[in-house]
Amino acid sequence: MNRIMSIITATALAAALVGCAQVPSAPLANNFKDGELPVPADYKSWPKFLSEVQRPEVKQVREIYINPLGHRTQAGEAFPNGTVSVMEIYKAREVADGSPLKNSDGKFVKGELLKIAVMGKGAGWGESVTPVELKNGDWIYAIYLADAKTKAPDDTATCRACHLPLADKDYIFRYDEYFQKRANQ
């Protein structure tokens, strides 16, 4: 009887470990280029990278998700190939005079979803980037309207130029803030 229980326990443990290793679907099989990376259908089930990111200069609030593969990255490491993050960009709600509405914590209140940006890393994905001076390692970018299907008119070169100075943080804004948040949880 003990041998049967040991086999059942080992089988259950193996099944649990396989289940933990599964990563929600992410578009990793292709060699994507800027503007091609689709919005993953299940991204809202992913861990939050950061929440309620305040952008006063553009009156926006941002919610950022990271796939489970990227979430397993440790502080000081580069994110592995297969990492995908999704950023929802919301317009801050406004009061009558046009200034942003703030909640009791002094943070902007999210209004309309404006765009969804996707950032993904894969082996060789950044090779076709032009101009070469804007290459962000193997990271690529895509921007969609709120429907998550229609490409936004934004130029991904703007994303690249903004992330370029962050090479020592694997081109990730708020890298330190993210790992500090995780350490405090």
Coordinates of C-alpha atoms in Angstrom, one line a residue:
M1 CA 0.0 0.0 0.0
N2 CA 2.8 2.4 0.8
R3 CA 4.4 1.8 -2.6
I4 CA 1.1 2.6 -4.3
M5 CA 0.8 5.8 -2.3
S6 CA 4.4 6.8 -3.2
I7 CA 3.6 6.2 -6.9
I8 CA 0.4 8.3 -6.7
T9 CA 2.2 11.1 -4.8
A10 CA 5.1 11.1 -7.3
T11 CA 2.6 11.2 -10.2
A12 CA 0.7 14.0 -8.7
L13 CA 3.9 16.0 -8.0
A14 CA 5.1 15.5 -11.5
A15 CA 1.7 16.7 -12.9
A16 CA 1.8 19.7 -10.7
L17 CA 5.3 20.6 -11.8
V18 CA 4.4 20.3 -15.4
G19 CA 1.4 22.5 -14.8
C20 CA 3.6 25.2 -13.2
A21 CA 6.0 25.1 -16.1
Q22 CA 3.3 25.9 -18.6
V23 CA 3.4 29.5 -19.8
P24 CA 0.3 31.1 -21.3
S25 CA 0.4 31.3 -25.0
A26 CA 2.8 33.8 -26.3
P27 CA 3.8 34.4 -30.0
L28 CA 7.3 33.0 -29.9
A29 CA 7.5 30.6 -32.8
N30 CA 7.9 33.2 -35.4
N31 CA 10.8 35.6 -36.1
F32 CA 8.8 38.8 -35.7
K33 CA 9.8 42.3 -36.7
D34 CA 8.7 45.7 -35.3
G35 CA 5.0 46.2 -35.7
E36 CA 4.2 42.5 -36.2
L37 CA 4.0 41.2 -32.6
P38 CA 0.3 40.6 -31.9
V39 CA -1.4 41.4 -28.6
P40 CA -1.6 38.0 -26.7
A41 CA -5.2 37.2 -26.0
D42 CA -4.5 36.0 -22.5
Y43 CA -2.2 38.8 -21.3
K44 CA -4.6 40.0 -18.6
S45 CA -4.0 36.7 -16.8
W46 CA -0.3 37.4 -16.6
P47 CA 1.5 38.9 -13.6
K48 CA 1.5 42.7 -13.4
F49 CA 4.8 44.3 -14.1
L50 CA 3.6 47.6 -12.7
S51 CA 0.2 49.1 -12.1
E52 CA -1.1 52.6 -12.2
V53 CA 2.1 54.1 -13.7
Q54 CA 1.6 57.8 -13.7
R55 CA 2.7 59.8 -16.8
P56 CA 1.9 63.5 -16.0
E57 CA 3.6 64.9 -19.0
V58 CA 1.1 63.2 -21.3
K59 CA -1.8 62.9 -18.8
Q60 CA -1.8 59.1 -18.9
V61 CA -2.0 56.0 -16.7
R62 CA -0.4 52.8 -17.7
E63 CA -0.9 49.2 -16.7
I64 CA 1.9 46.8 -17.6
Y65 CA 1.8 43.0 -17.7
I66 CA 4.6 40.6 -18.2
N67 CA 4.3 36.9 -19.3
P68 CA 5.2 34.3 -16.7
L69 CA 8.5 33.5 -18.5
G70 CA 9.7 37.1 -18.1
H71 CA 8.2 37.2 -14.5
R72 CA 10.6 34.5 -13.5
T73 CA 13.6 36.7 -14.3
Q74 CA 15.7 37.7 -11.2
A75 CA 17.0 41.2 -10.5
G76 CA 20.3 41.8 -12.2
E77 CA 19.5 39.4 -15.1
A78 CA 18.5 40.2 -18.6
F79 CA 15.0 39.0 -19.6
P80 CA 15.1 35.7 -21.5
N81 CA 14.1 35.2 -25.1
G82 CA 10.3 34.6 -25.1
T83 CA 9.6 37.5 -22.7
V84 CA 6.6 39.6 -23.8
S85 CA 5.1 42.6 -22.0
V86 CA 1.9 44.4 -22.7
M87 CA 1.2 48.0 -21.7
E88 CA -2.3 49.4 -21.7
I89 CA -2.2 53.2 -22.1
Y90 CA -5.1 55.0 -20.6
K91 CA -6.0 58.7 -20.9
A92 CA -6.4 60.2 -17.4
R93 CA -9.9 61.4 -16.7
E94 CA -10.2 65.2 -16.6
V95 CA -12.1 67.7 -14.5
A96 CA -13.9 70.6 -16.0
D97 CA -10.8 72.8 -16.4
G98 CA -9.0 70.0 -18.3
S99 CA -6.6 69.0 -15.6
P100 CA -6.4 65.3 -14.6
L101 CA -8.8 64.0 -12.1
K102 CA -7.0 62.5 -9.1
N103 CA -8.1 60.0 -6.5
S104 CA -7.6 60.3 -2.7
D105 CA -4.0 59.0 -3.1
G106 CA -3.2 61.9 -5.6
K107 CA -3.0 59.5 -8.5
F108 CA -4.6 60.0 -11.9
V109 CA -7.9 58.2 -12.4
K110 CA -7.9 56.0 -15.5
G111 CA -10.2 57.0 -18.3
E112 CA -10.5 55.7 -21.8
L113 CA -8.1 53.0 -23.0
L114 CA -6.2 54.7 -25.8
K115 CA -3.6 52.1 -27.0
I116 CA -2.0 48.8 -26.2
A117 CA 1.7 48.4 -26.7
V118 CA 3.5 45.1 -27.0
M119 CA 7.3 44.6 -26.4
G120 CA 8.8 41.2 -27.0
K121 CA 12.2 39.6 -27.1
G122 CA 13.3 36.7 -29.2
A123 CA 16.5 35.4 -30.7
G124 CA 17.3 37.5 -33.8
W125 CA 14.1 39.6 -33.5
G126 CA 16.1 42.8 -33.5
E127 CA 18.3 42.0 -36.4
S128 CA 16.2 43.7 -39.1
V129 CA 15.8 47.0 -37.1
T130 CA 16.6 50.1 -39.1
P131 CA 18.3 52.4 -38.5
V132 CA 20.8 50.1 -36.7
E133 CA 21.5 52.9 -34.2
L134 CA 18.1 52.3 -32.7
K135 CA 18.6 48.5 -32.1
N136 CA 17.4 47.5 -28.6
G137 CA 19.1 44.1 -28.5
D138 CA 16.5 41.5 -29.6
W139 CA 13.5 43.5 -28.4
I140 CA 10.8 44.5 -30.8
Y141 CA 7.7 46.7 -30.4
A142 CA 4.1 46.9 -31.8
I143 CA 1.4 49.4 -31.0
Y144 CA -2.3 48.9 -31.4
L145 CA -5.5 50.9 -30.9
A146 CA -7.7 50.0 -27.9
D147 CA -9.4 47.1 -29.9
A148 CA -6.0 45.3 -29.7
K149 CA -6.3 44.5 -33.5
T150 CA -5.9 47.7 -35.4
K151 CA -2.3 48.9 -35.6
A152 CA -1.8 52.4 -34.2
P153 CA -0.2 55.0 -36.5
D154 CA 2.7 55.4 -34.0
D155 CA 6.2 54.7 -35.3
T156 CA 8.0 52.0 -33.3
A157 CA 11.2 53.9 -33.8
T158 CA 9.9 56.3 -31.1
C159 CA 9.7 53.3 -28.7
R160 CA 13.2 52.2 -29.7
A161 CA 14.7 55.7 -29.2
C162 CA 13.1 56.1 -25.8
H163 CA 14.3 52.6 -24.6
L164 CA 17.8 52.9 -26.1
P165 CA 19.5 54.6 -23.1
L166 CA 18.4 51.6 -20.9
A167 CA 20.8 49.0 -22.3
D168 CA 22.2 48.3 -18.8
K169 CA 18.6 47.4 -17.7
D170 CA 17.9 45.2 -20.8
Y171 CA 16.1 48.2 -22.4
I172 CA 13.3 48.0 -19.8
F173 CA 11.9 51.1 -18.2
R174 CA 11.3 50.9 -14.4
Y175 CA 13.5 47.7 -14.2
D176 CA 14.7 48.5 -10.7
E177 CA 11.2 49.6 -9.6
Y178 CA 9.7 46.3 -10.8
F179 CA 12.3 44.1 -8.9
Q180 CA 12.0 46.3 -5.8
K181 CA 8.2 45.8 -5.9
R182 CA 8.6 42.1 -6.2
A183 CA 11.1 42.0 -3.3
N184 CA 8.6 43.8 -1.1
Q185 CA 5.7 41.4 -1.8

